[in-house]
Structures are given as structure tokens and as C-alpha cells.
Coordinates of C-alpha atoms in Angstrom, one line a residue:
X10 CA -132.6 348.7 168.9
X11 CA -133.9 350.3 172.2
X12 CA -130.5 350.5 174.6
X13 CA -131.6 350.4 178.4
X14 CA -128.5 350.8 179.6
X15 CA -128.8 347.1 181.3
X16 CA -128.5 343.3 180.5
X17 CA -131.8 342.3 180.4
X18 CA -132.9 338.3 180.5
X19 CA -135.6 336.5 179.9
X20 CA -135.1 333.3 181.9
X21 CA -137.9 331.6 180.5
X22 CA -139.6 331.5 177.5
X23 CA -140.1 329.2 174.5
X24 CA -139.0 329.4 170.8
X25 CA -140.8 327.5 167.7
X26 CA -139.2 327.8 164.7
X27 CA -140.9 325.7 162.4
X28 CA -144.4 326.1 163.8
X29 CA -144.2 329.7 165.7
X30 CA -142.3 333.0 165.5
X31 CA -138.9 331.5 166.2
X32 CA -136.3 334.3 165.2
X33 CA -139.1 336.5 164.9
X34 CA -139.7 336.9 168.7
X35 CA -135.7 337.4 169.1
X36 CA -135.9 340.5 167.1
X37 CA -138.8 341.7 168.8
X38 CA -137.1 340.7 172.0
X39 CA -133.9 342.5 171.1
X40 CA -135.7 345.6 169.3
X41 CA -137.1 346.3 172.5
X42 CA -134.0 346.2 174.4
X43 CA -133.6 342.6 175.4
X44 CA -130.3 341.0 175.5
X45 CA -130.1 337.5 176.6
X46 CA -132.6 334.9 176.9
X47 CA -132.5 330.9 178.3
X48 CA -134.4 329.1 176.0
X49 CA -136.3 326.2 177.6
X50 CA -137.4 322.6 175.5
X51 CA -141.1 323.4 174.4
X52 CA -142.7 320.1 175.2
X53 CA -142.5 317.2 173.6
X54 CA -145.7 316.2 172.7
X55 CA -146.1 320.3 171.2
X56 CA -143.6 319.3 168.6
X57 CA -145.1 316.1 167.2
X58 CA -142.6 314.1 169.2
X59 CA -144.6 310.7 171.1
X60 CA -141.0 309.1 172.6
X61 CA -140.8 305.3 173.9
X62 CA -137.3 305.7 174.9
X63 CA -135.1 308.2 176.8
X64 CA -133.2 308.4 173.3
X65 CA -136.4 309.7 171.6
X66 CA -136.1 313.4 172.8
X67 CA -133.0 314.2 171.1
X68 CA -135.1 315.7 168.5
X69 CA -136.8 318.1 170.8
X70 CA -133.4 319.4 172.5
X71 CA -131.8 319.2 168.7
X72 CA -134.5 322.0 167.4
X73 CA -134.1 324.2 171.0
X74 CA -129.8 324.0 170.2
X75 CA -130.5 324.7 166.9
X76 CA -132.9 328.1 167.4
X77 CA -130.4 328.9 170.4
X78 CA -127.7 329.3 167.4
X79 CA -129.8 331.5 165.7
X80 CA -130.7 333.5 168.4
X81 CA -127.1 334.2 169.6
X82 CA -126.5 335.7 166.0
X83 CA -129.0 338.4 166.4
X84 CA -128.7 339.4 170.5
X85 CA -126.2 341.9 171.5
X86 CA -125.7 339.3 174.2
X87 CA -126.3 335.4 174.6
X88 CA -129.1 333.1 174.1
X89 CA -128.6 329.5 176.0
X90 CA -130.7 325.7 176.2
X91 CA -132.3 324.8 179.2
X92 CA -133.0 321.4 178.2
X93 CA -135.9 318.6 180.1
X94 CA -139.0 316.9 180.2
X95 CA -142.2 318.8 180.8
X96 CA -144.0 317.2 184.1
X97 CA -147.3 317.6 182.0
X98 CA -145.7 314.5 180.1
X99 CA -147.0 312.2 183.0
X100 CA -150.6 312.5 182.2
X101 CA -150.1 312.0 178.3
X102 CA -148.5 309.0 179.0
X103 CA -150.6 307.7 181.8
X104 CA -154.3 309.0 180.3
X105 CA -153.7 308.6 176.8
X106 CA -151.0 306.2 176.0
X107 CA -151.9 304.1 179.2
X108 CA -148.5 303.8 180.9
X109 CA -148.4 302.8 184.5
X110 CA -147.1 305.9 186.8
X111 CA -144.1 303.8 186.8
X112 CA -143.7 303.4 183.4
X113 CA -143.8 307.1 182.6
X114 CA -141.6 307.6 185.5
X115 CA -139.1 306.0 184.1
X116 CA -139.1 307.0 180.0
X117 CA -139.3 310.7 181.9
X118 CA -136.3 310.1 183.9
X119 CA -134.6 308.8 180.8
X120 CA -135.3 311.6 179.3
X121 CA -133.7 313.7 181.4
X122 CA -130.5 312.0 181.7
X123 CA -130.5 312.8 178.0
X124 CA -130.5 316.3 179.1
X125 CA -128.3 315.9 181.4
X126 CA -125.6 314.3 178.7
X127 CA -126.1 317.6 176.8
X128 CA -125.4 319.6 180.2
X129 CA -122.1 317.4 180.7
X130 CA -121.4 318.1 176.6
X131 CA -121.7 322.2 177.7
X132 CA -124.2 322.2 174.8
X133 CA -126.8 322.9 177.0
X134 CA -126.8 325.3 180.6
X135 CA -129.4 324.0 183.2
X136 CA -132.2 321.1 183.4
X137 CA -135.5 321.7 183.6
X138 CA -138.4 319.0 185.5
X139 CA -141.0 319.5 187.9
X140 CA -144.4 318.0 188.8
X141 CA -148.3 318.7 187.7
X142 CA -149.5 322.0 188.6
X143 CA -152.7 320.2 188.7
X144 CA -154.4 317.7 190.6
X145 CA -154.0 314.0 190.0
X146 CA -153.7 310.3 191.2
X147 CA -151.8 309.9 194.4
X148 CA -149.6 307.3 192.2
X149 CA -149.0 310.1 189.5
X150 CA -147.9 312.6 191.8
X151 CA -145.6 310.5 193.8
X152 CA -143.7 309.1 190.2
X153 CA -143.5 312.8 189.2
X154 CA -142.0 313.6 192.4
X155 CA -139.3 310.7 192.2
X156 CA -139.0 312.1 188.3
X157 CA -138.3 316.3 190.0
X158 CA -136.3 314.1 192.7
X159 CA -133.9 312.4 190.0
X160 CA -133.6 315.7 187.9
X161 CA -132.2 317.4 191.2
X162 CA -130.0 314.9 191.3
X163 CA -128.5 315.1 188.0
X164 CA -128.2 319.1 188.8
X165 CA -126.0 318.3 191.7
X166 CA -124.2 315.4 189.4
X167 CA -123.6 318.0 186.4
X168 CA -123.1 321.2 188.8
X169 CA -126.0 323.1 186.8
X170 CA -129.1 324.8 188.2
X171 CA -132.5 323.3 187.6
X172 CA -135.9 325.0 186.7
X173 CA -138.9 323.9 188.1
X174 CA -142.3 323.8 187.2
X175 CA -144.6 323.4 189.9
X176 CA -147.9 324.0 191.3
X177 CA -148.7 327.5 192.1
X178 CA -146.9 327.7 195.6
X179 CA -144.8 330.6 197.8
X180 CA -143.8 327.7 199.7
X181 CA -141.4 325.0 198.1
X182 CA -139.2 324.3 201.2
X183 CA -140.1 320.2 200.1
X184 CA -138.1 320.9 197.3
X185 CA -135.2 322.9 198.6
X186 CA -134.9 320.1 200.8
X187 CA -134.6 317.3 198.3
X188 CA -132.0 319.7 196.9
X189 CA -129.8 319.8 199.5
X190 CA -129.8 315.6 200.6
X191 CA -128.7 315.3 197.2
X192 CA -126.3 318.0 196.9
X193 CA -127.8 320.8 194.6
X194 CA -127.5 324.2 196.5
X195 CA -131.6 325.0 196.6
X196 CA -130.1 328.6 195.2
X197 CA -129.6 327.0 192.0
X198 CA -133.3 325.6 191.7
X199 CA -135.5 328.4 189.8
X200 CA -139.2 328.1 190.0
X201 CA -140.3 329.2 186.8
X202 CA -143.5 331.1 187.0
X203 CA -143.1 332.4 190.0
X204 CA -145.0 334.9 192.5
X205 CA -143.0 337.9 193.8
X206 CA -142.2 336.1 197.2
X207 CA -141.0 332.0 197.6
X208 CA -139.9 330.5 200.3
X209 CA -137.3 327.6 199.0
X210 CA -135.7 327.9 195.2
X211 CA -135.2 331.3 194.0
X212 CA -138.3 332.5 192.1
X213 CA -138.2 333.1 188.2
X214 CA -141.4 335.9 188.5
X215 CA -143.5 336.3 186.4
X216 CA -143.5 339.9 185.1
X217 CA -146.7 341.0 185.9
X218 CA -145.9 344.5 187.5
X219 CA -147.7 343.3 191.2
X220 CA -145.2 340.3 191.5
X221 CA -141.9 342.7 190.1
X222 CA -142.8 344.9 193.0
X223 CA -143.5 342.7 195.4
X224 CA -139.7 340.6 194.6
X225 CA -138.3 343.9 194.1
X226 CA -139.3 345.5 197.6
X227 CA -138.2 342.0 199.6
X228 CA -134.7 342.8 197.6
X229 CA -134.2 338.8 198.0
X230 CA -132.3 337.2 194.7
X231 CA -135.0 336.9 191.4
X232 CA -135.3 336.0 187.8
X233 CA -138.1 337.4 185.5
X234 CA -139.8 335.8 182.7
X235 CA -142.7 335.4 180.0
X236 CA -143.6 331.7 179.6
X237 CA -143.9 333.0 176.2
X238 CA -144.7 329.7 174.6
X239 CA -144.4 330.6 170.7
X240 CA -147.5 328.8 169.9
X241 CA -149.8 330.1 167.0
X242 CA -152.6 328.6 168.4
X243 CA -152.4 330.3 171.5
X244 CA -151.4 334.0 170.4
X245 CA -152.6 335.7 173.7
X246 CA -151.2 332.8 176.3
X247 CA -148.8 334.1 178.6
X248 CA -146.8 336.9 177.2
X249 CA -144.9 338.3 174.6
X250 CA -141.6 338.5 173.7
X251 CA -141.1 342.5 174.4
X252 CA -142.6 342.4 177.5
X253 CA -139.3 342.0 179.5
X254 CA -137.9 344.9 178.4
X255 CA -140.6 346.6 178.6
X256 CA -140.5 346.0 182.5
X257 CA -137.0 346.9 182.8
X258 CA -138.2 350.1 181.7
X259 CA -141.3 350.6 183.8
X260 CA -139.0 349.2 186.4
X261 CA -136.3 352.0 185.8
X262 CA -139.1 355.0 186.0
X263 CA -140.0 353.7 189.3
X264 CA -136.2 353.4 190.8
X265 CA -136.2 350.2 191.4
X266 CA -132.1 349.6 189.7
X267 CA -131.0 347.7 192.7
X268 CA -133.7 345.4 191.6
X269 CA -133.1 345.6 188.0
X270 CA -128.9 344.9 188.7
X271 CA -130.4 341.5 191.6
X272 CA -132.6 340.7 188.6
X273 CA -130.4 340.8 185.1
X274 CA -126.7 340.6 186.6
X275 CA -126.3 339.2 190.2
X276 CA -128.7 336.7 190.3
X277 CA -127.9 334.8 187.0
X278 CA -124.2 334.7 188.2
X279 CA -125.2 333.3 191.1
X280 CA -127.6 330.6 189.3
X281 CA -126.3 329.9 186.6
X282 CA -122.5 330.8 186.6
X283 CA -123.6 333.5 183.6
X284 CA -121.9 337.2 183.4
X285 CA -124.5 338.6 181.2
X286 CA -122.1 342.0 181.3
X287 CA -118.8 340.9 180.1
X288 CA -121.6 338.9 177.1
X289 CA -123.2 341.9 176.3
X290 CA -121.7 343.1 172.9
X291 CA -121.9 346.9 173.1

């Protein structure tokens, strides 16, 4: 395995293990000098899963817990869950299974105070919510704001951080805000798939050299990710497994180790409450 001298994390990607590469992309991950990863829910509907009630995503969180285990055998350091419901569930519900916005609000909501059982359990690390990144119906939007707004809430409730996923935005003060009212440091809310610069939540950037420079130079706290979504169908969405590491590297020939340390060490303890040194296995 390639040693770069670092923790490295992934703070978001997804894992498949009966339909995708699963333990697969850990090795290749880990091979390439990764070291810990959070492993977030695929969603719902992607695993065959249609729910009615709240109850109905345990099997979705049960396969990410269950990969999560594997992965921590092979890592020199730790995999962990960040379990939720995808905001893209809206519009499945609404446009296909014709819920009213209300109605989805609600089973969505549900479904994250499932989560949030698995949060209090210590089974699982963070929640994950959010809103379309895509237009929709002014009723749509406002029930998957009141959704994002009750997942804040259970991060302040449960003392965890909380992913986002959003619209494409370097401005999420709105959010931040929400945070705060209901008493979730806006620290500990991560957009995931983030530019280099966000005003609001700490970014989770996507590591695309332009937006790792761009986070590294404003030396402001960060995360970096893939989105890779482990889907067979989609072999070139997003990015792969190795391509963390790989940055770390490209990010160590350009000097940027302040960033790298903000990045892999300082901010996750800040977020999350995660030493990924004292968990790396040497």
C-alpha cells in the first residue's frame, strides 16, 4: 500500500456491495494511500428500497453499517456511517408515487429520525439531508426545507454534524442560520460537493485540483471528497475511489501540507469529534 505519510479521508462517497464494487473500491482506496473514509446511505430508491414508513429505511442504513464493518477490516484507519434520506426522495414520492409535498415531508422526516436513533445508538457518526439541487414546485422546495430544517435539528438533539446536499451555492448563510436557532454549531454542517470557497457550513470540496487550490489558498477549515457513487451503471459519474489520495499527493508536490493537515486532521476533529491520527494503524 502507498504510505503518504498523512491520514487521508474521504468524507463522502458511496459503497454498493451487492450491486457495485463494495470492498473492491476500499482496496483501491487504501492501495492508493487512503485511510479513512465516511460512508454515506446510497439512496433509497438505488437499492430497490420504495418505503411507506420511517421504519422502512432500516434496510438501507443496515447494508451501509454492514459495508462499514467490512471496510474497517481492510483500512489502516477507520471507515464510519453517515446515515439519511437523500433530498432527491421528494420528487420520487411527489412525481411518481403522487404524495402531497406534505406527505413526503413527513415519511422523509421519519426517516431521518431513524437515522438519528442510529446516531444516539453510536452505530452511526453524522446525518445526512438536504434539499433539490434542482428546480421544482414552490410547495416541494418549502417541505424539503422543513425536512433540511428537522435534520438540523436532530444534529443539535444528537450532538453530531450533518451533511448537506444542496444546490450548487458559495452562499448557504440560510442554512447556517437555521443551524444556529436550533442549536447545531453551523461548523458542524458539511456541504457535500462543495466549491473551494462557502460562505455558511464548512465545505466538503470536491477534489477537482481548481477547487483544492482555491480552499487551500483561503486556509479556512475543509473536507474533500468523490461523490463516488459505486454504481455500475454509471462507471464514469463522479470519481473514483483513488482519487483522494491521489490529491493528497499532487497536493504534497505543490506544498500545500498546511492544507493537507486543515483537510485530513484538524478539520474532521473539529466536525466530527474524529482523531483520524491516534486511528491510523501504522
Amino acid at each position: 500500500m502507498d504510505d503518504l505519510g498523512t491520514p487521508v479521508l474521504d468524507n463522502h462517497l458511496h459503497l454498493d456491495p451487492d450491486h457495485g464494487r463494495g470492498i473492491e473500491a476500499v482496496k483501491d482506496f487504501a492501495r492508493s494511500g487512503g485511510t479513512h473514509l465516511l460512508v454515506v446511505n446510497k439512496p433509497s430508491w438505488l437499492l430497490g428500497v420504495e418505503p411507506e414508513t420511517g421504519e422502512q429505511f432500516r434496510p438501507v442504513f443496515e447494508t451501509t453499517l454492514d459495508v462499514v464493518a467490512r471496510a474497517d477490516e481492510i483500512l489502516p484507519g477507520r471507515a464510519w456511517p453517515v446515515l439519511g434520506v437523500h433530498p432527491g426522495l421528494v420528487s420520487k414520492l411527489v412525481d411518481d408515487r403522487e404524495f402531497a409535498p406534505e406527505e413526503a415531508r413527513d415519511l422523509m422526516q421519519d426517516g431521518l429520525d431513524l437515522a438519528a436513533e442510529y446516531v444516539a445508538d453510536g452505530k452511526a457518526l453524522a446525518l445526512k439531508t438536504g434539499r433539490p439541487h434542482y428546480d421544482t414546485t414552490d410547495a416541494v422546495w418549502e417541505a424539503s426545507n422543513e425536512v433540511l430544517r428537522h435534520g438540523l435539528a436532530l444534529g443539535a438533539e444528537n450532538d453530531c454534524a450533518v451533511q448537506l446536499h444542496t444546490e450548487a451555492s458559495e452562499d448557504l448563510t440560510d442554512i447556517a442560520e437555521w443551524a444556529d436557532e436550533r442549536g447545531l454549531d453551523p461548523h458542524r454542517v458539511v456541504k457535500h460537493y462543495a466549491g473551494g470557497r462557502l460562505a455558511g457550513p464548512t465545505p466538503s470540496v470536491m477534489s477537482e485540483k481548481d477547487r483544492l487550490e482555491l480552499a487551500a489558498d483561503r486556509g479556512d477549515p475543509f473536507l474533500m471528497e468523490t461523490d463516488f457513487v459505486d454504481d455500475p451503471d454509471r462507471p464514469g459519474a463522479v470519481m473514483g475511489p483513488k482519487t483522494v489520495p491521489r490529491r493528497v499527493r499532487w497536493m504534497q508536490e505543490k506544498g500545500y501540507d498546511d492544507a493537507i493537515r486543515n483537510a485530513h486532521v484538524e478539520t474532521p476533529r473539529s466536525v466530527y469529534g474524529l482523531d483520524t491520527e491516534a486511528t491510523l494503524d501504522r
